[in-house]
PDB file of C-alpha atoms in Angstrom:
ATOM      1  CA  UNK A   1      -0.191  -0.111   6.801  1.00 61.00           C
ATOM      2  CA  UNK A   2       3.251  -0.836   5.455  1.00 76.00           C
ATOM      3  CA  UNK A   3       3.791  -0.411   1.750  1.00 81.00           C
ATOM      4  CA  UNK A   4       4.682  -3.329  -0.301  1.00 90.00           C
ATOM      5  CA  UNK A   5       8.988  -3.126  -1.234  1.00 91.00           C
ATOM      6  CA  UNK A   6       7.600  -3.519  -4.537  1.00 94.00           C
ATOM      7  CA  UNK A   7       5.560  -0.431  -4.619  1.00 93.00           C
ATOM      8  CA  UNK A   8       8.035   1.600  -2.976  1.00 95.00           C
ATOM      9  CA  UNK A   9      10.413   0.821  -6.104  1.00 96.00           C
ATOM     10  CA  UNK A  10       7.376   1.108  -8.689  1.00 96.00           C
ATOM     11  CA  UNK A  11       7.070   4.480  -7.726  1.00 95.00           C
ATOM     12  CA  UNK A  12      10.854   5.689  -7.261  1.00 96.00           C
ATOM     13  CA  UNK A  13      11.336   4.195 -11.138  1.00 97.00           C
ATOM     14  CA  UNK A  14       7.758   6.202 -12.233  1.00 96.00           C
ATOM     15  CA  UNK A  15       9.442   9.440 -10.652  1.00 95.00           C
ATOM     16  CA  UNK A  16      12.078   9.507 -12.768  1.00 96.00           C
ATOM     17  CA  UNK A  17      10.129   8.245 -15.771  1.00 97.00           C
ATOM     18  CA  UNK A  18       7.298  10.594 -16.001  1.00 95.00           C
ATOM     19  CA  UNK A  19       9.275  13.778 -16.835  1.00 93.00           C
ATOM     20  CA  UNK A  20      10.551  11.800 -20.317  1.00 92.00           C
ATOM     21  CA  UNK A  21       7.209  10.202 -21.246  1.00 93.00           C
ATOM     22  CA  UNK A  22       6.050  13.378 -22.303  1.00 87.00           C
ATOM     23  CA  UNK A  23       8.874  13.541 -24.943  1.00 90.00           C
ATOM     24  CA  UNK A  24       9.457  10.026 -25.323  1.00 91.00           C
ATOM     25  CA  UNK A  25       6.349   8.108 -25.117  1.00 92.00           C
ATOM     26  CA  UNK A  26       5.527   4.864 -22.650  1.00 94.00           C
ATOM     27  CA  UNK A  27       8.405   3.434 -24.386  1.00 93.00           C
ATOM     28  CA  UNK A  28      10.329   0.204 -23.579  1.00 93.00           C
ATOM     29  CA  UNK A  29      13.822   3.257 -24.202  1.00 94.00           C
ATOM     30  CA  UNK A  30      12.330   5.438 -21.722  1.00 95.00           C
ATOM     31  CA  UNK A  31      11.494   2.790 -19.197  1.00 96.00           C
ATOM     32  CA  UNK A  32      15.616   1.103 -19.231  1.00 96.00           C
ATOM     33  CA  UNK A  33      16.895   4.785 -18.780  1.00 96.00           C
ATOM     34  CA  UNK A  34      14.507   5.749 -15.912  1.00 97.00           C
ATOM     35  CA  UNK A  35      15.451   2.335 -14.130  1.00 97.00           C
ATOM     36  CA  UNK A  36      19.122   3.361 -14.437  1.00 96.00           C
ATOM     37  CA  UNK A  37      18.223   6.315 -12.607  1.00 96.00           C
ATOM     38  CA  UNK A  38      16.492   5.619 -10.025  1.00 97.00           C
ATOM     39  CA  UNK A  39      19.172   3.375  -9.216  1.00 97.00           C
ATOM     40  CA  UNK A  40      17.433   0.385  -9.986  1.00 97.00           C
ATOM     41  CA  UNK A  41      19.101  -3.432 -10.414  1.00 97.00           C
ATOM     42  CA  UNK A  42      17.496  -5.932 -12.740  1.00 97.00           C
ATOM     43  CA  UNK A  43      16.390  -7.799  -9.595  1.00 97.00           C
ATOM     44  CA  UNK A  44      14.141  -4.460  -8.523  1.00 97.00           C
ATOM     45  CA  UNK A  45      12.883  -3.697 -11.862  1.00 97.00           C
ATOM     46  CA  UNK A  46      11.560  -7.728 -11.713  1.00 97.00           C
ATOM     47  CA  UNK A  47      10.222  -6.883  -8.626  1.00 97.00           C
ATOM     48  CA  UNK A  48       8.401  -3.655  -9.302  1.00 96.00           C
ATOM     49  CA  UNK A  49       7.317  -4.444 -12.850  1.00 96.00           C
ATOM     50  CA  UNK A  50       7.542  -7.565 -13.859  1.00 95.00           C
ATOM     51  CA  UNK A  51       5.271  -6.756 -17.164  1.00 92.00           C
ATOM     52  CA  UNK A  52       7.664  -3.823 -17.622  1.00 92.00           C
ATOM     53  CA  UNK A  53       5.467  -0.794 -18.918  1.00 92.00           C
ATOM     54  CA  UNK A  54       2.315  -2.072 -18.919  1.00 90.00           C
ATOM     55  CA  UNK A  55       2.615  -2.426 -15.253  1.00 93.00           C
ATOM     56  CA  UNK A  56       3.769   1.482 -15.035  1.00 95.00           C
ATOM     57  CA  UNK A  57       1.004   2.825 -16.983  1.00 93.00           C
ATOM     58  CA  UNK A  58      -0.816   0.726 -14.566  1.00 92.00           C
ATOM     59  CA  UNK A  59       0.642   2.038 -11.492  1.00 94.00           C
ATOM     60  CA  UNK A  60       0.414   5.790 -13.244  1.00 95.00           C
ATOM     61  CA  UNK A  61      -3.463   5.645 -13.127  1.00 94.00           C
ATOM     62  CA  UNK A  62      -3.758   3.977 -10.051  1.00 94.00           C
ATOM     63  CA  UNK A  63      -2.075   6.924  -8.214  1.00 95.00           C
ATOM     64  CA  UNK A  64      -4.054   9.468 -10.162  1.00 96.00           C
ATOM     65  CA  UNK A  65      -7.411   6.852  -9.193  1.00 96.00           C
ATOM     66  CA  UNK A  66      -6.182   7.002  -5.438  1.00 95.00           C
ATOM     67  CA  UNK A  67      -5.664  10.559  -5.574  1.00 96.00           C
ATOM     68  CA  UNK A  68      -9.303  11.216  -7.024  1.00 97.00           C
ATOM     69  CA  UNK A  69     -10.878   8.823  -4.502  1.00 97.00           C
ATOM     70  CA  UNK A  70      -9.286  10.499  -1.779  1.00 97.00           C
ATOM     71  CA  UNK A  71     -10.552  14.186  -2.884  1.00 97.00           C
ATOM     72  CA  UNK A  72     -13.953  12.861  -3.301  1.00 96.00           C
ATOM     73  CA  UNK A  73     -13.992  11.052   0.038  1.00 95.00           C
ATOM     74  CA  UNK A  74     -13.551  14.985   1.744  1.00 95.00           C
ATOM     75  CA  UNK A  75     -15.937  16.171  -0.797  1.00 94.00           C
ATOM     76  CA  UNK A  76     -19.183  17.085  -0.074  1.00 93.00           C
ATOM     77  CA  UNK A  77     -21.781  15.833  -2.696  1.00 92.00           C
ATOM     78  CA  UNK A  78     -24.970  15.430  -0.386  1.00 90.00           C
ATOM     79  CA  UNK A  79     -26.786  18.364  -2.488  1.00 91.00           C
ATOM     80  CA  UNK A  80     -25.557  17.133  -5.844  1.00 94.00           C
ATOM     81  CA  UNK A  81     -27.840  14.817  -8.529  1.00 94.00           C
ATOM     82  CA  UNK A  82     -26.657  11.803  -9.409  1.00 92.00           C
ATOM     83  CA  UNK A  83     -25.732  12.710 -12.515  1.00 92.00           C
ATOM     84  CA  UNK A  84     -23.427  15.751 -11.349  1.00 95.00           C
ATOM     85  CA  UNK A  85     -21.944  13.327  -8.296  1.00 96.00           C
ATOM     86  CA  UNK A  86     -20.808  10.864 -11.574  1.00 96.00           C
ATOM     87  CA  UNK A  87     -19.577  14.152 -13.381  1.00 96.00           C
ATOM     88  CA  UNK A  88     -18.080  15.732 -10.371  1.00 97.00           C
ATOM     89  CA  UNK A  89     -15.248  12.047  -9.799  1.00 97.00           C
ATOM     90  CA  UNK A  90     -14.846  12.117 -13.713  1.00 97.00           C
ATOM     91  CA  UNK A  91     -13.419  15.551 -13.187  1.00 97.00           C
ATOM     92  CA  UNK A  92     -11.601  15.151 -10.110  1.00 97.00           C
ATOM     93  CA  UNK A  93      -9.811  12.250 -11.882  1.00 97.00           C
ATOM     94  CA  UNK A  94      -8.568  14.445 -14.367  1.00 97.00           C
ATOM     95  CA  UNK A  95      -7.674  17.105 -12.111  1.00 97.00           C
ATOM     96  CA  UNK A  96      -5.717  14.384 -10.367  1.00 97.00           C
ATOM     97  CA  UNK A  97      -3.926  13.499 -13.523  1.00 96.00           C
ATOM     98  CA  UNK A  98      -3.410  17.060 -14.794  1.00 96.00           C
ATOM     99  CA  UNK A  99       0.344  17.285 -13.279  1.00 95.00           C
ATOM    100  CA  UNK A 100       1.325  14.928 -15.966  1.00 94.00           C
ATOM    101  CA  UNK A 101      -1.296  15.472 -18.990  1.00 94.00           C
ATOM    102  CA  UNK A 102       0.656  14.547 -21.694  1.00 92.00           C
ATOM    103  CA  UNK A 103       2.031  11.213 -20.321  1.00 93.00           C
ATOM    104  CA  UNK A 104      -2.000  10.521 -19.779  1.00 93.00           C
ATOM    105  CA  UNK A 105      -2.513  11.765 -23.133  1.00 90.00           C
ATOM    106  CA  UNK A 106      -0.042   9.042 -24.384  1.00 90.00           C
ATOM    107  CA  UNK A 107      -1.178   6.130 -22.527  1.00 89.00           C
ATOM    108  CA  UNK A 108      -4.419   6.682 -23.290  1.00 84.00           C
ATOM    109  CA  UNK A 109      -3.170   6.796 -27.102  1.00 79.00           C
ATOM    110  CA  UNK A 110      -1.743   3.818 -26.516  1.00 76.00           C
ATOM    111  CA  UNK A 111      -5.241   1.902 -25.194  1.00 72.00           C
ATOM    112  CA  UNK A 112      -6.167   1.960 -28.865  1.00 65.00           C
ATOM    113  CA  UNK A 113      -3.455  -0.078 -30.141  1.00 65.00           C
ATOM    114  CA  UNK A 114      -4.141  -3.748 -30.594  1.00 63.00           C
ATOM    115  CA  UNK A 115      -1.507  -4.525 -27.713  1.00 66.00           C
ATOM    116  CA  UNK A 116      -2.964  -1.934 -25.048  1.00 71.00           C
ATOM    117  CA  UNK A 117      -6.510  -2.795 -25.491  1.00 77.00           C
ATOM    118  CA  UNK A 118      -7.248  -5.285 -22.876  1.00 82.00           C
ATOM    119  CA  UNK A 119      -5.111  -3.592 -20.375  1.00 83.00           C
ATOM    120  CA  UNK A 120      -6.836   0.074 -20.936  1.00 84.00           C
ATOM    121  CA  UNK A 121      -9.990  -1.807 -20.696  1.00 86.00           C
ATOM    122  CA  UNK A 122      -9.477  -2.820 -17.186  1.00 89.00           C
ATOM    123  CA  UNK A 123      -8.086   0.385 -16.208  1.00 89.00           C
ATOM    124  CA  UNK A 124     -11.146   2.428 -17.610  1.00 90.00           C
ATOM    125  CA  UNK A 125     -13.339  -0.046 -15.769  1.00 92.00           C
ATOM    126  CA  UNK A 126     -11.773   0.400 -12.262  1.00 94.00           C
ATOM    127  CA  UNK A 127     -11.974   4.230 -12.684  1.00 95.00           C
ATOM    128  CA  UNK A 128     -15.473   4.033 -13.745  1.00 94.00           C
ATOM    129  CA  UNK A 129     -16.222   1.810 -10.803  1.00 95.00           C
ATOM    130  CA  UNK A 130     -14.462   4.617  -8.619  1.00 97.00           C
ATOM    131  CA  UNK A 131     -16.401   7.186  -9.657  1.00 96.00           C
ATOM    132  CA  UNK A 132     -19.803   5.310  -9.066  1.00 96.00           C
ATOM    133  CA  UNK A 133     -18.899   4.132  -5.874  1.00 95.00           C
ATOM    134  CA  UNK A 134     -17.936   7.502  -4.447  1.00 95.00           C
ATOM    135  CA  UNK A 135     -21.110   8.485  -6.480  1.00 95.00           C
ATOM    136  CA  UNK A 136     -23.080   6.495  -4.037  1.00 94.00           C
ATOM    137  CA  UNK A 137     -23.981   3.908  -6.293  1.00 93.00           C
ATOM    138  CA  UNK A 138     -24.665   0.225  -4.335  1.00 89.00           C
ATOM    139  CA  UNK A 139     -26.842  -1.650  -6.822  1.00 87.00           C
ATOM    140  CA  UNK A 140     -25.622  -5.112  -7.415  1.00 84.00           C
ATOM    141  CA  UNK A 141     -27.157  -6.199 -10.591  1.00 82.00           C
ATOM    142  CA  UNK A 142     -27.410  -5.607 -14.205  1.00 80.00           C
ATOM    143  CA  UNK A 143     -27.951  -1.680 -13.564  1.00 84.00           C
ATOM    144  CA  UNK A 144     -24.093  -1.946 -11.555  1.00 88.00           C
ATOM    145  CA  UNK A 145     -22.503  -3.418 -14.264  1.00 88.00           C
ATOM    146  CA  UNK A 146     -24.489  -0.967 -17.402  1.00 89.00           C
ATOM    147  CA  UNK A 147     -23.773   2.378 -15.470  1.00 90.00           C
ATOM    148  CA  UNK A 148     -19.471   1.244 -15.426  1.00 91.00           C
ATOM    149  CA  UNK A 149     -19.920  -0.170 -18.548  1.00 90.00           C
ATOM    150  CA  UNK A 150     -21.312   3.061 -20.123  1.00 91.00           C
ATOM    151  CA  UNK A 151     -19.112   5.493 -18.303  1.00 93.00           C
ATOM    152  CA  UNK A 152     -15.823   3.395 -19.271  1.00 91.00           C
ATOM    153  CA  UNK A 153     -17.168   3.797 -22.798  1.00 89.00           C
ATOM    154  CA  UNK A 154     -17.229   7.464 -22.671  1.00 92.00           C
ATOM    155  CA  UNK A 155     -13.550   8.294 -20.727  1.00 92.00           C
ATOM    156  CA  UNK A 156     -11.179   7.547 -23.620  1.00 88.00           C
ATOM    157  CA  UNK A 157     -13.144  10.306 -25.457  1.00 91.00           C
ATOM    158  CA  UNK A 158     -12.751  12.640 -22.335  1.00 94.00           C
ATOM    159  CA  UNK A 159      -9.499  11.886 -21.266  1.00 92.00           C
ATOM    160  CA  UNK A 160      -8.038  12.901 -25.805  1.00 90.00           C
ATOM    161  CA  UNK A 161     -10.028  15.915 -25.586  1.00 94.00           C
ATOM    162  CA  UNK A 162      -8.520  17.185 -21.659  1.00 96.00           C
ATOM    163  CA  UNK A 163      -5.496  16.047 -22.766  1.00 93.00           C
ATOM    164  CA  UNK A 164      -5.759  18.918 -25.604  1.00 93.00           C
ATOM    165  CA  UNK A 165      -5.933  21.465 -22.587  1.00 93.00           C
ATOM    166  CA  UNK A 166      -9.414  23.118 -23.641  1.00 95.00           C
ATOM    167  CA  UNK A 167     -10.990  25.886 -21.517  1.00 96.00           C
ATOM    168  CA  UNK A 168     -13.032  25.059 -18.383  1.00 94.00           C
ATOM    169  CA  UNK A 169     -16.219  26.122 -19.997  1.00 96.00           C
ATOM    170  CA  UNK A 170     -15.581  23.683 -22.943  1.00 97.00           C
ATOM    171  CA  UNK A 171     -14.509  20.857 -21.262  1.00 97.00           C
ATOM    172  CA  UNK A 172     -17.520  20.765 -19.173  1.00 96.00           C
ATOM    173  CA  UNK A 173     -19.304  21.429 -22.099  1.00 96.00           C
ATOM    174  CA  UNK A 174     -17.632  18.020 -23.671  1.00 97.00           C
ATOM    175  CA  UNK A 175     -17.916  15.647 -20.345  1.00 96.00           C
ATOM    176  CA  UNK A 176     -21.790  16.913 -20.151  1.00 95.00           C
ATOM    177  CA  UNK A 177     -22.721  15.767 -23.459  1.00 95.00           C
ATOM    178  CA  UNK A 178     -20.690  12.458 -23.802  1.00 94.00           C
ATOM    179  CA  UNK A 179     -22.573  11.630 -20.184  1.00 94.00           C
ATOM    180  CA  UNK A 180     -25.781  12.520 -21.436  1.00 92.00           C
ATOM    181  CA  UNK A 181     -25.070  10.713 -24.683  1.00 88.00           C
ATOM    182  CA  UNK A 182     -23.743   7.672 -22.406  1.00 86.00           C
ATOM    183  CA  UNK A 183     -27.380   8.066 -19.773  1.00 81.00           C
ATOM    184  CA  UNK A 184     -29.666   7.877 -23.054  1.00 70.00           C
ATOM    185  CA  UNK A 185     -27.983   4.634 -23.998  1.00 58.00           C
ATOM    186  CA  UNK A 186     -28.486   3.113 -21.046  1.00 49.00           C
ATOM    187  CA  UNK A 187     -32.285   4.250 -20.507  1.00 56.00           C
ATOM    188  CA  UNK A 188     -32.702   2.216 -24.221  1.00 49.00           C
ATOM    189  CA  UNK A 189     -30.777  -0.456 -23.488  1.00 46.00           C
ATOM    190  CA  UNK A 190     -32.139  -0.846 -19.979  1.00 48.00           C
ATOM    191  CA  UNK A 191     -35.705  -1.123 -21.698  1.00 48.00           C
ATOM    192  CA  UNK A 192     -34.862  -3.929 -23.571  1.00 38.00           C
ATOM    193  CA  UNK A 193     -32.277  -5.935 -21.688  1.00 40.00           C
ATOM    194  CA  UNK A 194     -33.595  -5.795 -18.849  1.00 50.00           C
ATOM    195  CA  UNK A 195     -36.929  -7.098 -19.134  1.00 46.00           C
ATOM    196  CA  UNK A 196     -35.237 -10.232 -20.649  1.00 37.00           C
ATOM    197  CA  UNK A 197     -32.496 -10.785 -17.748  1.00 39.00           C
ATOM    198  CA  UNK A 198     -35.998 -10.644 -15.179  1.00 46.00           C
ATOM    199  CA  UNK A 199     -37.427 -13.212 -17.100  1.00 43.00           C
ATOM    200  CA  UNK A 200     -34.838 -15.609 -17.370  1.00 38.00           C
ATOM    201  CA  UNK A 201     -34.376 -15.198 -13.539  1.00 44.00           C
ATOM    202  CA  UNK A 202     -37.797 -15.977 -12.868  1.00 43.00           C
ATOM    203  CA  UNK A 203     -37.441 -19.483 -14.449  1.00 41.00           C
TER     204      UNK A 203
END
């Protein structure tokens, strides 16, 4: 399949814009000076990113998505528990963002501005729904929506504390308790929402 011209020059102006994000932040300075060179007119930087660096950041975690998609795909979680399937893609998501931690680090700093919300939002979502999925997870009704819901909740958490480059043993330590924390919710919430969404489909 044939790659869109306007990924092709996403990704040529997010080569040479990842190196400085680390020093200068997912700023709109950083973004003009990486578009300069990679060579790229005002016509191609439309093209590519027509929201400018919102689009970027967007097209940062979307690689980093694809990448852990494609790992689990080869993967081999037929022995695992659920629970470990959902903690083994949160992990290979960070393992796919790991070459450029502290430009994750900042974007993910960024989600928690007034301006960044809705957009990290959406983002969290789709990588929550990417870990389910390759998870196994099919269900189609309230329980779909709760489990991405929940896990989204938890990954800004785990993405500030990886991005502070603790040991293995404690970052397992970390994503093992916030997904615990996140399952307990849901078993309390599903108790009582979920009776009530039965009934109302009933009538």
């Amino acid at each position: 399949m044939t790659e869109p011209p306007s990924h092709l020059l996403r990704r040529r102006w997010l080569t040479e814009l990842l190196p400085e994000v680390a020093f200068e932040g997912w700023t709109e300075a950083a973004v003009s000076a990486a578009a300069i060179r990679a060579g790229l007119t005002q016509g191609e930087q439309a093209l590519a990113a027509p929201q400018g660096v919102l689009n970027l950041i967007d097209a940062f975690f979307d690689a980093a998505e694809a990448g852990a998609r494609a790992e689990l795909a080869s993967a081999d979680l037929t022995g695992l528990r659920v629970p470990d399937k959902v903690k083994r893609g949160v992990i290979a998501w960070l393992d796919a963002l790991a070459p450029n931690r502290e430009a994750a680090r900042r974007a993910a700093s960024r989600g928690f501005l007034p301006w960044g919300a809705g957009p990290a939002l959406q983002r969290t979502w789709k990588v929550a729904d990417m870990i389910w999925t390759a998870a196994g997870d099919q269900s189609d009704d309230y329980n779909r929506y709760s489990k991405r819901a929940l896990l989204a909740g938890v990954l800004p958490a785990i993405v500030l504390y990886w991005a502070d480059n603790p040991s293995p043993e404690d970052l397992d330590g970390f994503i093992s308790r916030r997904l615990a924390n996140a399952s307990g919710i849901g078993q309390r919430a599903g108790r009582i929402v979920k009776p009530v969404l039965q009934r109302f489909g009933k009538r």
